[in-house]
Each structure stands twice: as structure tokens, then as C-alpha cells.
PDB file of N, CA and C in Angstrom:
ATOM      1  N   PRO A  11      11.118  18.617  -2.306  1.00 40.00           N
ATOM      2  CA  PRO A  11       9.935  19.238  -2.867  1.00 40.00           C
ATOM      3  C   PRO A  11       8.667  18.540  -2.391  1.00 40.00           C
ATOM      4  N   ALA A  12       7.609  19.316  -2.242  1.00 44.00           N
ATOM      5  CA  ALA A  12       6.332  18.766  -1.778  1.00 44.00           C
ATOM      6  C   ALA A  12       5.712  17.885  -2.849  1.00 44.00           C
ATOM      7  N   ARG A  13       5.123  16.803  -2.416  1.00 48.00           N
ATOM      8  CA  ARG A  13       4.445  15.879  -3.322  1.00 48.00           C
ATOM      9  C   ARG A  13       3.099  16.470  -3.710  1.00 48.00           C
ATOM     10  N   ALA A  14       2.764  16.389  -4.970  1.00 49.00           N
ATOM     11  CA  ALA A  14       1.472  16.895  -5.434  1.00 49.00           C
ATOM     12  C   ALA A  14       0.353  16.053  -4.844  1.00 49.00           C
ATOM     13  N   TRP A  15      -0.741  16.694  -4.449  1.00 49.00           N
ATOM     14  CA  TRP A  15      -1.865  15.991  -3.857  1.00 49.00           C
ATOM     15  C   TRP A  15      -2.772  15.457  -4.935  1.00 49.00           C
ATOM     16  N   ASN A  16      -3.095  14.206  -4.834  1.00 52.00           N
ATOM     17  CA  ASN A  16      -3.969  13.544  -5.785  1.00 52.00           C
ATOM     18  C   ASN A  16      -5.292  13.249  -5.082  1.00 52.00           C
ATOM     19  N   PRO A  17      -6.414  13.846  -5.504  1.00 52.00           N
ATOM     20  CA  PRO A  17      -7.685  13.620  -4.814  1.00 52.00           C
ATOM     21  C   PRO A  17      -8.148  12.168  -4.869  1.00 52.00           C
ATOM     22  N   GLN A  18      -7.617  11.381  -5.786  1.00 53.00           N
ATOM     23  CA  GLN A  18      -7.991   9.969  -5.872  1.00 53.00           C
ATOM     24  C   GLN A  18      -7.252   9.134  -4.831  1.00 53.00           C
ATOM     25  N   HIS A  19      -6.142   9.652  -4.304  1.00 52.00           N
ATOM     26  CA  HIS A  19      -5.338   8.925  -3.318  1.00 52.00           C
ATOM     27  C   HIS A  19      -5.958   9.112  -1.937  1.00 52.00           C
ATOM     28  N   ARG A  20      -6.440   8.039  -1.353  1.00 52.00           N
ATOM     29  CA  ARG A  20      -7.077   8.125  -0.043  1.00 52.00           C
ATOM     30  C   ARG A  20      -6.018   7.941   1.035  1.00 52.00           C
ATOM     31  N   HIS A  21      -6.045   8.806   2.014  1.00 53.00           N
ATOM     32  CA  HIS A  21      -5.105   8.728   3.117  1.00 53.00           C
ATOM     33  C   HIS A  21      -5.752   9.304   4.362  1.00 53.00           C
ATOM     34  N   ARG A  22      -5.177   8.974   5.504  1.00 53.00           N
ATOM     35  CA  ARG A  22      -5.671   9.532   6.755  1.00 53.00           C
ATOM     36  C   ARG A  22      -5.385  11.017   6.761  1.00 53.00           C
ATOM     37  N   GLN A  23      -6.305  11.733   7.358  1.00 53.00           N
ATOM     38  CA  GLN A  23      -6.156  13.174   7.343  1.00 53.00           C
ATOM     39  C   GLN A  23      -6.844  13.744   8.574  1.00 53.00           C
ATOM     40  N   GLY A  24      -6.198  14.666   9.235  1.00 57.00           N
ATOM     41  CA  GLY A  24      -6.796  15.309  10.381  1.00 57.00           C
ATOM     42  C   GLY A  24      -8.019  16.109   9.961  1.00 57.00           C
ATOM     43  N   ILE A  25      -9.017  16.168  10.811  1.00 57.00           N
ATOM     44  CA  ILE A  25     -10.241  16.883  10.489  1.00 57.00           C
ATOM     45  C   ILE A  25      -9.954  18.353  10.233  1.00 57.00           C
ATOM     46  N   GLY A  26      -9.071  18.949  11.019  1.00 54.00           N
ATOM     47  CA  GLY A  26      -8.755  20.353  10.856  1.00 54.00           C
ATOM     48  C   GLY A  26      -7.870  20.648   9.661  1.00 54.00           C
ATOM     49  N   GLY A  27      -7.228  19.626   9.118  1.00 54.00           N
ATOM     50  CA  GLY A  27      -6.353  19.825   7.965  1.00 54.00           C
ATOM     51  C   GLY A  27      -5.121  20.636   8.296  1.00 54.00           C
ATOM     52  N   GLY A  28      -4.669  20.593   9.539  1.00 57.00           N
ATOM     53  CA  GLY A  28      -3.510  21.386   9.955  1.00 57.00           C
ATOM     54  C   GLY A  28      -2.189  20.727   9.626  1.00 57.00           C
ATOM     55  N   GLY A  29      -1.113  21.297  10.110  1.00 60.00           N
ATOM     56  CA  GLY A  29       0.216  20.744   9.953  1.00 60.00           C
ATOM     57  C   GLY A  29       0.673  20.683   8.507  1.00 60.00           C
ATOM     58  N   TYR A  30       1.330  19.597   8.158  1.00 62.00           N
ATOM     59  CA  TYR A  30       1.894  19.422   6.815  1.00 62.00           C
ATOM     60  C   TYR A  30       0.819  19.528   5.739  1.00 62.00           C
ATOM     61  N   ILE A  31      -0.352  18.980   6.015  1.00 58.00           N
ATOM     62  CA  ILE A  31      -1.429  18.995   5.022  1.00 58.00           C
ATOM     63  C   ILE A  31      -1.800  20.436   4.664  1.00 58.00           C
ATOM     64  N   ALA A  32      -1.891  21.316   5.655  1.00 59.00           N
ATOM     65  CA  ALA A  32      -2.278  22.701   5.398  1.00 59.00           C
ATOM     66  C   ALA A  32      -1.226  23.431   4.565  1.00 59.00           C
ATOM     67  N   LYS A  33       0.011  22.968   4.617  1.00 66.00           N
ATOM     68  CA  LYS A  33       1.065  23.602   3.827  1.00 66.00           C
ATOM     69  C   LYS A  33       1.001  23.182   2.364  1.00 66.00           C
ATOM     70  N   THR A  34       0.424  22.033   2.090  1.00 72.00           N
ATOM     71  CA  THR A  34       0.396  21.505   0.725  1.00 72.00           C
ATOM     72  C   THR A  34      -0.983  21.548   0.083  1.00 72.00           C
ATOM     73  N   ILE A  35      -2.038  21.650   0.914  1.00 71.00           N
ATOM     74  CA  ILE A  35      -3.410  21.614   0.414  1.00 71.00           C
ATOM     75  C   ILE A  35      -4.184  22.747   1.076  1.00 71.00           C
ATOM     76  N   ASP A  36      -5.026  23.407   0.331  1.00 72.00           N
ATOM     77  CA  ASP A  36      -5.896  24.436   0.896  1.00 72.00           C
ATOM     78  C   ASP A  36      -7.020  23.731   1.662  1.00 72.00           C
ATOM     79  N   PRO A  37      -7.017  23.787   3.004  1.00 67.00           N
ATOM     80  CA  PRO A  37      -8.027  23.059   3.793  1.00 67.00           C
ATOM     81  C   PRO A  37      -9.459  23.428   3.433  1.00 67.00           C
ATOM     82  N   SER A  38      -9.693  24.642   2.949  1.00 72.00           N
ATOM     83  CA  SER A  38     -11.055  25.035   2.615  1.00 72.00           C
ATOM     84  C   SER A  38     -11.580  24.317   1.376  1.00 72.00           C
ATOM     85  N   LYS A  39     -10.694  23.672   0.617  1.00 75.00           N
ATOM     86  CA  LYS A  39     -11.113  22.958  -0.593  1.00 75.00           C
ATOM     87  C   LYS A  39     -11.265  21.443  -0.375  1.00 75.00           C
ATOM     88  N   LEU A  40     -10.980  20.975   0.839  1.00 72.00           N
ATOM     89  CA  LEU A  40     -11.101  19.548   1.124  1.00 72.00           C
ATOM     90  C   LEU A  40     -12.571  19.142   1.147  1.00 72.00           C
ATOM     91  N   LYS A  41     -12.855  17.956   0.661  1.00 77.00           N
ATOM     92  CA  LYS A  41     -14.211  17.414   0.656  1.00 77.00           C
ATOM     93  C   LYS A  41     -14.323  16.366   1.762  1.00 77.00           C
ATOM     94  N   PHE A  42     -15.407  16.398   2.495  1.00 77.00           N
ATOM     95  CA  PHE A  42     -15.658  15.427   3.539  1.00 77.00           C
ATOM     96  C   PHE A  42     -16.955  14.703   3.226  1.00 77.00           C
ATOM     97  N   THR A  43     -17.102  13.509   3.758  1.00 83.00           N
ATOM     98  CA  THR A  43     -18.297  12.711   3.537  1.00 83.00           C
ATOM     99  C   THR A  43     -19.105  12.666   4.819  1.00 83.00           C
ATOM    100  N   ASN A  44     -20.383  12.959   4.734  1.00 87.00           N
ATOM    101  CA  ASN A  44     -21.273  12.848   5.882  1.00 87.00           C
ATOM    102  C   ASN A  44     -21.751  11.408   5.998  1.00 87.00           C
ATOM    103  N   HIS A  45     -21.864  10.928   7.220  1.00 86.00           N
ATOM    104  CA  HIS A  45     -22.385   9.589   7.490  1.00 86.00           C
ATOM    105  C   HIS A  45     -23.536   9.721   8.475  1.00 86.00           C
ATOM    106  N   ILE A  46     -24.572   8.942   8.282  1.00 89.00           N
ATOM    107  CA  ILE A  46     -25.695   8.921   9.205  1.00 89.00           C
ATOM    108  C   ILE A  46     -25.593   7.649  10.031  1.00 89.00           C
ATOM    109  N   VAL A  47     -25.604   7.820  11.350  1.00 85.00           N
ATOM    110  CA  VAL A  47     -25.504   6.694  12.266  1.00 85.00           C
ATOM    111  C   VAL A  47     -26.815   6.606  13.037  1.00 85.00           C
ATOM    112  N   THR A  48     -27.428   5.445  13.000  1.00 90.00           N
ATOM    113  CA  THR A  48     -28.659   5.226  13.750  1.00 90.00           C
ATOM    114  C   THR A  48     -28.290   5.008  15.209  1.00 90.00           C
ATOM    115  N   LEU A  49     -28.838   5.835  16.078  1.00 91.00           N
ATOM    116  CA  LEU A  49     -28.530   5.736  17.504  1.00 91.00           C
ATOM    117  C   LEU A  49     -29.443   4.711  18.155  1.00 91.00           C
ATOM    118  N   LYS A  50     -28.839   3.813  18.904  1.00 92.00           N
ATOM    119  CA  LYS A  50     -29.581   2.788  19.625  1.00 92.00           C
ATOM    120  C   LYS A  50     -29.121   2.796  21.075  1.00 92.00           C
ATOM    121  N   LYS A  51     -29.965   2.306  21.953  1.00 91.00           N
ATOM    122  CA  LYS A  51     -29.597   2.218  23.365  1.00 91.00           C
ATOM    123  C   LYS A  51     -28.298   1.425  23.519  1.00 91.00           C
ATOM    124  N   ASP A  52     -27.418   1.933  24.356  1.00 87.00           N
ATOM    125  CA  ASP A  52     -26.122   1.322  24.680  1.00 87.00           C
ATOM    126  C   ASP A  52     -25.099   1.375  23.549  1.00 87.00           C
ATOM    127  N   LEU A  53     -25.391   2.123  22.481  1.00 90.00           N
ATOM    128  CA  LEU A  53     -24.403   2.319  21.423  1.00 90.00           C
ATOM    129  C   LEU A  53     -23.242   3.130  21.984  1.00 90.00           C
ATOM    130  N   CYS A  54     -22.012   2.690  21.734  1.00 90.00           N
ATOM    131  CA  CYS A  54     -20.823   3.420  22.158  1.00 90.00           C
ATOM    132  C   CYS A  54     -20.153   4.024  20.930  1.00 90.00           C
ATOM    133  N   ILE A  55     -19.801   5.292  21.030  1.00 90.00           N
ATOM    134  CA  ILE A  55     -19.087   5.987  19.964  1.00 90.00           C
ATOM    135  C   ILE A  55     -17.773   6.474  20.548  1.00 90.00           C
ATOM    136  N   TYR A  56     -16.672   6.185  19.864  1.00 93.00           N
ATOM    137  CA  TYR A  56     -15.351   6.562  20.348  1.00 93.00           C
ATOM    138  C   TYR A  56     -14.648   7.434  19.315  1.00 93.00           C
ATOM    139  N   LEU A  57     -13.964   8.452  19.790  1.00 92.00           N
ATOM    140  CA  LEU A  57     -13.101   9.295  18.978  1.00 92.00           C
ATOM    141  C   LEU A  57     -11.731   9.279  19.650  1.00 92.00           C
ATOM    142  N   SER A  58     -10.678   9.241  18.848  1.00 93.00           N
ATOM    143  CA  SER A  58      -9.346   9.239  19.462  1.00 93.00           C
ATOM    144  C   SER A  58      -8.312   9.823  18.515  1.00 93.00           C
ATOM    145  N   THR A  59      -7.229  10.265  19.118  1.00 90.00           N
ATOM    146  CA  THR A  59      -6.060  10.633  18.331  1.00 90.00           C
ATOM    147  C   THR A  59      -5.299   9.346  18.031  1.00 90.00           C
ATOM    148  N   ASP A  60      -4.299   9.434  17.173  1.00 90.00           N
ATOM    149  CA  ASP A  60      -3.507   8.238  16.855  1.00 90.00           C
ATOM    150  C   ASP A  60      -2.445   7.946  17.910  1.00 90.00           C
ATOM    151  N   GLY A  61      -2.312   8.837  18.895  1.00 91.00           N
ATOM    152  CA  GLY A  61      -1.260   8.683  19.902  1.00 91.00           C
ATOM    153  C   GLY A  61      -1.363   7.408  20.714  1.00 91.00           C
ATOM    154  N   TYR A  62      -2.575   6.982  21.012  1.00 93.00           N
ATOM    155  CA  TYR A  62      -2.763   5.755  21.794  1.00 93.00           C
ATOM    156  C   TYR A  62      -2.216   4.557  21.015  1.00 93.00           C
ATOM    157  N   MET A  63      -2.599   4.459  19.759  1.00 93.00           N
ATOM    158  CA  MET A  63      -2.188   3.321  18.940  1.00 93.00           C
ATOM    159  C   MET A  63      -0.700   3.358  18.581  1.00 93.00           C
ATOM    160  N   ASP A  64      -0.121   4.558  18.525  1.00 92.00           N
ATOM    161  CA  ASP A  64       1.282   4.706  18.115  1.00 92.00           C
ATOM    162  C   ASP A  64       2.279   4.592  19.267  1.00 92.00           C
ATOM    163  N   GLN A  65       1.798   4.375  20.485  1.00 93.00           N
ATOM    164  CA  GLN A  65       2.692   4.277  21.640  1.00 93.00           C
ATOM    165  C   GLN A  65       3.480   2.972  21.603  1.00 93.00           C
ATOM    166  N   PHE A  66       4.787   3.080  21.779  1.00 92.00           N
ATOM    167  CA  PHE A  66       5.639   1.896  21.858  1.00 92.00           C
ATOM    168  C   PHE A  66       5.550   1.285  23.242  1.00 92.00           C
ATOM    169  N   GLY A  67       5.681  -0.043  23.302  1.00 91.00           N
ATOM    170  CA  GLY A  67       5.636  -0.754  24.568  1.00 91.00           C
ATOM    171  C   GLY A  67       7.013  -1.247  24.977  1.00 91.00           C
ATOM    172  N   THR A  68       7.264  -1.311  26.283  1.00 82.00           N
ATOM    173  CA  THR A  68       8.588  -1.712  26.777  1.00 82.00           C
ATOM    174  C   THR A  68       8.873  -3.196  26.562  1.00 82.00           C
ATOM    175  N   GLN A  69       7.862  -4.029  26.659  1.00 77.00           N
ATOM    176  CA  GLN A  69       8.091  -5.467  26.574  1.00 77.00           C
ATOM    177  C   GLN A  69       8.409  -5.944  25.164  1.00 77.00           C
ATOM    178  N   VAL A  70       7.755  -5.353  24.163  1.00 77.00           N
ATOM    179  CA  VAL A  70       7.904  -5.869  22.803  1.00 77.00           C
ATOM    180  C   VAL A  70       8.512  -4.872  21.828  1.00 77.00           C
ATOM    181  N   ARG A  71       8.684  -3.627  22.261  1.00 78.00           N
ATOM    182  CA  ARG A  71       9.259  -2.574  21.404  1.00 78.00           C
ATOM    183  C   ARG A  71       8.519  -2.438  20.080  1.00 78.00           C
ATOM    184  N   LYS A  72       7.194  -2.540  20.150  1.00 90.00           N
ATOM    185  CA  LYS A  72       6.365  -2.281  18.970  1.00 90.00           C
ATOM    186  C   LYS A  72       5.195  -1.421  19.409  1.00 90.00           C
ATOM    187  N   LYS A  73       4.481  -0.866  18.443  1.00 93.00           N
ATOM    188  CA  LYS A  73       3.357   0.009  18.740  1.00 93.00           C
ATOM    189  C   LYS A  73       2.157  -0.793  19.250  1.00 93.00           C
ATOM    190  N   PHE A  74       1.317  -0.117  20.041  1.00 93.00           N
ATOM    191  CA  PHE A  74       0.103  -0.748  20.566  1.00 93.00           C
ATOM    192  C   PHE A  74      -0.756  -1.234  19.410  1.00 93.00           C
ATOM    193  N   GLY A  75      -0.941  -0.401  18.410  1.00 93.00           N
ATOM    194  CA  GLY A  75      -1.619  -0.807  17.180  1.00 93.00           C
ATOM    195  C   GLY A  75      -3.112  -0.570  17.177  1.00 93.00           C
ATOM    196  N   THR A  76      -3.630  -0.335  15.991  1.00 93.00           N
ATOM    197  CA  THR A  76      -5.050  -0.058  15.795  1.00 93.00           C
ATOM    198  C   THR A  76      -5.914  -1.267  16.133  1.00 93.00           C
ATOM    199  N   GLN A  77      -5.497  -2.439  15.694  1.00 94.00           N
ATOM    200  CA  GLN A  77      -6.301  -3.641  15.932  1.00 94.00           C
ATOM    201  C   GLN A  77      -6.412  -3.943  17.424  1.00 94.00           C
ATOM    202  N   THR A  78      -5.312  -3.831  18.147  1.00 94.00           N
ATOM    203  CA  THR A  78      -5.331  -4.076  19.592  1.00 94.00           C
ATOM    204  C   THR A  78      -6.219  -3.053  20.287  1.00 94.00           C
ATOM    205  N   PHE A  79      -6.163  -1.801  19.830  1.00 95.00           N
ATOM    206  CA  PHE A  79      -7.007  -0.748  20.404  1.00 95.00           C
ATOM    207  C   PHE A  79      -8.484  -1.054  20.161  1.00 95.00           C
ATOM    208  N   LYS A  80      -8.830  -1.444  18.938  1.00 95.00           N
ATOM    209  CA  LYS A  80     -10.224  -1.798  18.625  1.00 95.00           C
ATOM    210  C   LYS A  80     -10.692  -2.962  19.497  1.00 95.00           C
ATOM    211  N   GLU A  81      -9.841  -3.963  19.654  1.00 96.00           N
ATOM    212  CA  GLU A  81     -10.201  -5.121  20.471  1.00 96.00           C
ATOM    213  C   GLU A  81     -10.433  -4.718  21.924  1.00 96.00           C
ATOM    214  N   LEU A  82      -9.605  -3.802  22.436  1.00 96.00           N
ATOM    215  CA  LEU A  82      -9.774  -3.307  23.803  1.00 96.00           C
ATOM    216  C   LEU A  82     -11.131  -2.629  23.960  1.00 96.00           C
ATOM    217  N   LEU A  83     -11.501  -1.787  22.993  1.00 95.00           N
ATOM    218  CA  LEU A  83     -12.791  -1.097  23.060  1.00 95.00           C
ATOM    219  C   LEU A  83     -13.951  -2.079  22.954  1.00 95.00           C
ATOM    220  N   LEU A  84     -13.884  -2.983  21.985  1.00 94.00           N
ATOM    221  CA  LEU A  84     -14.977  -3.935  21.784  1.00 94.00           C
ATOM    222  C   LEU A  84     -15.167  -4.862  22.983  1.00 94.00           C
ATOM    223  N   LYS A  85     -14.062  -5.292  23.569  1.00 96.00           N
ATOM    224  CA  LYS A  85     -14.120  -6.217  24.701  1.00 96.00           C
ATOM    225  C   LYS A  85     -14.765  -5.572  25.926  1.00 96.00           C
ATOM    226  N   ASN A  86     -14.646  -4.261  26.043  1.00 95.00           N
ATOM    227  CA  ASN A  86     -15.098  -3.580  27.254  1.00 95.00           C
ATOM    228  C   ASN A  86     -16.294  -2.648  27.052  1.00 95.00           C
ATOM    229  N   GLN A  87     -16.887  -2.626  25.866  1.00 92.00           N
ATOM    230  CA  GLN A  87     -17.964  -1.682  25.578  1.00 92.00           C
ATOM    231  C   GLN A  87     -19.205  -1.889  26.441  1.00 92.00           C
ATOM    232  N   HIS A  88     -19.372  -3.065  27.007  1.00 92.00           N
ATOM    233  CA  HIS A  88     -20.537  -3.339  27.849  1.00 92.00           C
ATOM    234  C   HIS A  88     -20.401  -2.736  29.250  1.00 92.00           C
ATOM    235  N   LEU A  89     -19.194  -2.317  29.612  1.00 94.00           N
ATOM    236  CA  LEU A  89     -18.949  -1.758  30.941  1.00 94.00           C
ATOM    237  C   LEU A  89     -19.373  -0.291  30.994  1.00 94.00           C
ATOM    238  N   SER A  90     -19.465   0.233  32.206  1.00 94.00           N
ATOM    239  CA  SER A  90     -19.778   1.657  32.354  1.00 94.00           C
ATOM    240  C   SER A  90     -18.653   2.479  31.726  1.00 94.00           C
ATOM    241  N   MET A  91     -18.965   3.701  31.339  1.00 95.00           N
ATOM    242  CA  MET A  91     -17.948   4.559  30.726  1.00 95.00           C
ATOM    243  C   MET A  91     -16.833   4.853  31.718  1.00 95.00           C
ATOM    244  N   ARG A  92     -17.148   4.987  32.985  1.00 96.00           N
ATOM    245  CA  ARG A  92     -16.116   5.223  34.011  1.00 96.00           C
ATOM    246  C   ARG A  92     -15.129   4.047  34.068  1.00 96.00           C
ATOM    247  N   LYS A  93     -15.667   2.829  34.050  1.00 97.00           N
ATOM    248  CA  LYS A  93     -14.803   1.641  34.095  1.00 97.00           C
ATOM    249  C   LYS A  93     -13.988   1.527  32.811  1.00 97.00           C
ATOM    250  N   GLN A  94     -14.606   1.844  31.667  1.00 96.00           N
ATOM    251  CA  GLN A  94     -13.864   1.815  30.403  1.00 96.00           C
ATOM    252  C   GLN A  94     -12.701   2.798  30.447  1.00 96.00           C
ATOM    253  N   LYS A  95     -12.950   3.989  30.979  1.00 96.00           N
ATOM    254  CA  LYS A  95     -11.889   4.996  31.096  1.00 96.00           C
ATOM    255  C   LYS A  95     -10.715   4.443  31.901  1.00 96.00           C
ATOM    256  N   GLU A  96     -11.024   3.817  33.019  1.00 97.00           N
ATOM    257  CA  GLU A  96      -9.977   3.238  33.870  1.00 97.00           C
ATOM    258  C   GLU A  96      -9.189   2.171  33.119  1.00 97.00           C
ATOM    259  N   LEU A  97      -9.889   1.291  32.410  1.00 97.00           N
ATOM    260  CA  LEU A  97      -9.220   0.208  31.689  1.00 97.00           C
ATOM    261  C   LEU A  97      -8.375   0.728  30.520  1.00 97.00           C
ATOM    262  N   ILE A  98      -8.895   1.722  29.806  1.00 97.00           N
ATOM    263  CA  ILE A  98      -8.147   2.296  28.681  1.00 97.00           C
ATOM    264  C   ILE A  98      -6.882   2.976  29.193  1.00 97.00           C
ATOM    265  N   ALA A  99      -7.008   3.730  30.288  1.00 96.00           N
ATOM    266  CA  ALA A  99      -5.840   4.420  30.869  1.00 96.00           C
ATOM    267  C   ALA A  99      -4.823   3.428  31.413  1.00 96.00           C
ATOM    268  N   SER A 100      -5.278   2.398  32.115  1.00 97.00           N
ATOM    269  CA  SER A 100      -4.330   1.439  32.692  1.00 97.00           C
ATOM    270  C   SER A 100      -3.676   0.579  31.617  1.00 97.00           C
ATOM    271  N   ALA A 101      -4.409   0.236  30.558  1.00 96.00           N
ATOM    272  CA  ALA A 101      -3.807  -0.536  29.462  1.00 96.00           C
ATOM    273  C   ALA A 101      -2.704   0.277  28.790  1.00 96.00           C
ATOM    274  N   HIS A 102      -2.939   1.576  28.612  1.00 95.00           N
ATOM    275  CA  HIS A 102      -1.922   2.437  27.997  1.00 95.00           C
ATOM    276  C   HIS A 102      -0.690   2.546  28.897  1.00 95.00           C
ATOM    277  N   ALA A 103      -0.917   2.775  30.188  1.00 94.00           N
ATOM    278  CA  ALA A 103       0.203   2.906  31.127  1.00 94.00           C
ATOM    279  C   ALA A 103       1.001   1.610  31.209  1.00 94.00           C
ATOM    280  N   GLU A 104       0.308   0.487  31.241  1.00 93.00           N
ATOM    281  CA  GLU A 104       0.993  -0.809  31.303  1.00 93.00           C
ATOM    282  C   GLU A 104       1.798  -1.061  30.028  1.00 93.00           C
ATOM    283  N   TRP A 105       1.214  -0.757  28.879  1.00 94.00           N
ATOM    284  CA  TRP A 105       1.899  -0.951  27.600  1.00 94.00           C
ATOM    285  C   TRP A 105       3.146  -0.069  27.511  1.00 94.00           C
ATOM    286  N   LYS A 106       2.988   1.198  27.891  1.00 92.00           N
ATOM    287  CA  LYS A 106       4.061   2.182  27.792  1.00 92.00           C
ATOM    288  C   LYS A 106       5.183   1.852  28.761  1.00 92.00           C
ATOM    289  N   GLY A 107       4.831   1.341  29.931  1.00 91.00           N
ATOM    290  CA  GLY A 107       5.846   1.025  30.927  1.00 91.00           C
ATOM    291  C   GLY A 107       6.679   2.250  31.270  1.00 91.00           C
ATOM    292  N   SER A 108       7.987   2.100  31.241  1.00 90.00           N
ATOM    293  CA  SER A 108       8.884   3.202  31.597  1.00 90.00           C
ATOM    294  C   SER A 108       9.262   4.076  30.406  1.00 90.00           C
ATOM    295  N   LEU A 109       8.755   3.737  29.222  1.00 90.00           N
ATOM    296  CA  LEU A 109       9.059   4.550  28.038  1.00 90.00           C
ATOM    297  C   LEU A 109       8.340   5.889  28.115  1.00 90.00           C
ATOM    298  N   MET A 110       8.918   6.891  27.475  1.00 90.00           N
ATOM    299  CA  MET A 110       8.264   8.191  27.401  1.00 90.00           C
ATOM    300  C   MET A 110       7.052   8.093  26.477  1.00 90.00           C
ATOM    301  N   GLN A 111       6.046   8.919  26.767  1.00 90.00           N
ATOM    302  CA  GLN A 111       4.893   8.991  25.877  1.00 90.00           C
ATOM    303  C   GLN A 111       5.360   9.634  24.577  1.00 90.00           C
ATOM    304  N   THR A 112       5.010   9.029  23.440  1.00 86.00           N
ATOM    305  CA  THR A 112       5.536   9.479  22.149  1.00 86.00           C
ATOM    306  C   THR A 112       4.653  10.487  21.433  1.00 86.00           C
ATOM    307  N   ASP A 113       3.406  10.656  21.849  1.00 89.00           N
ATOM    308  CA  ASP A 113       2.484  11.516  21.117  1.00 89.00           C
ATOM    309  C   ASP A 113       1.355  11.913  22.055  1.00 89.00           C
ATOM    310  N   ASP A 114       0.511  12.834  21.587  1.00 91.00           N
ATOM    311  CA  ASP A 114      -0.670  13.173  22.372  1.00 91.00           C
ATOM    312  C   ASP A 114      -1.583  11.953  22.423  1.00 91.00           C
ATOM    313  N   VAL A 115      -2.297  11.800  23.519  1.00 93.00           N
ATOM    314  CA  VAL A 115      -3.215  10.673  23.672  1.00 93.00           C
ATOM    315  C   VAL A 115      -4.562  11.230  24.134  1.00 93.00           C
ATOM    316  N   LEU A 116      -5.565  11.019  23.297  1.00 94.00           N
ATOM    317  CA  LEU A 116      -6.912  11.462  23.624  1.00 94.00           C
ATOM    318  C   LEU A 116      -7.888  10.393  23.167  1.00 94.00           C
ATOM    319  N   VAL A 117      -8.739   9.953  24.064  1.00 96.00           N
ATOM    320  CA  VAL A 117      -9.811   9.017  23.738  1.00 96.00           C
ATOM    321  C   VAL A 117     -11.095   9.593  24.343  1.00 96.00           C
ATOM    322  N   ILE A 118     -12.101   9.754  23.508  1.00 95.00           N
ATOM    323  CA  ILE A 118     -13.406  10.232  23.966  1.00 95.00           C
ATOM    324  C   ILE A 118     -14.414   9.137  23.667  1.00 95.00           C
ATOM    325  N   GLY A 119     -15.177   8.764  24.668  1.00 95.00           N
ATOM    326  CA  GLY A 119     -16.204   7.751  24.487  1.00 95.00           C
ATOM    327  C   GLY A 119     -17.542   8.276  24.962  1.00 95.00           C
ATOM    328  N   VAL A 120     -18.596   7.970  24.213  1.00 93.00           N
ATOM    329  CA  VAL A 120     -19.952   8.367  24.575  1.00 93.00           C
ATOM    330  C   VAL A 120     -20.839   7.135  24.456  1.00 93.00           C
ATOM    331  N   LYS A 121     -21.618   6.879  25.484  1.00 91.00           N
ATOM    332  CA  LYS A 121     -22.582   5.773  25.418  1.00 91.00           C
ATOM    333  C   LYS A 121     -23.980   6.360  25.387  1.00 91.00           C
ATOM    334  N   ILE A 122     -24.759   5.948  24.395  1.00 90.00           N
ATOM    335  CA  ILE A 122     -26.118   6.437  24.226  1.00 90.00           C
ATOM    336  C   ILE A 122     -27.047   5.710  25.176  1.00 90.00           C
TER     337      ILE A 122
END
């Protein structure tokens, strides 16, 4: 049986509210919070799916992880977006090694 949704319970949720969530919750009734971000020169904004962080690696048989992904972005944010793209793609390929990709992988970066 489906678990009842509790609005007080905070959890990750896709913006579109698709998949399992749409079967248990009416997406049109979901509440979202607006945030205002002050744009400054050289500010980098990244959007990604969870596929990058959830990829298993051949050497350690564990997921890449959110913290490692954040560190990769922070360490390289001063570089051009083209160079960041190359580093993000090569880090993923190196981590994944010969394992199959386990999920969709999308990373979008914008530098102001």
C-alpha cells in the first residue's frame, strides 16, 4: 500500500512531480518556495540530475556522492565553462570505469 504523504516530512522531490510521486500526490497541489539569488560577476549556477552522484565506481564499488560532486564543482568553478565541462565529464568516466551507467546524467552550468 502507498504511504500517506505528510506535508511536514521534507524529502527530495523532482520539480515536475512525475513518477511515483505523481501516483501518490496531486502535483498541482505541491507547494514550492521561491528563492532570490543576487547575481554577481563570475557567479556559477549548476543544475543536475542525481545520476552523476549515484554512479557506482569500479575501484571502490560505492557511489560518487553528493559531497564529492560539490567539491568537484567548487574546486573548478574558477575555470572556463568549457574546461569545467571537460573535467566533469572525465571525472564521471574515470569514476564509472567499465561499469554501466546506472542512471541519466545531466549537469548544466551557467557562469554570470
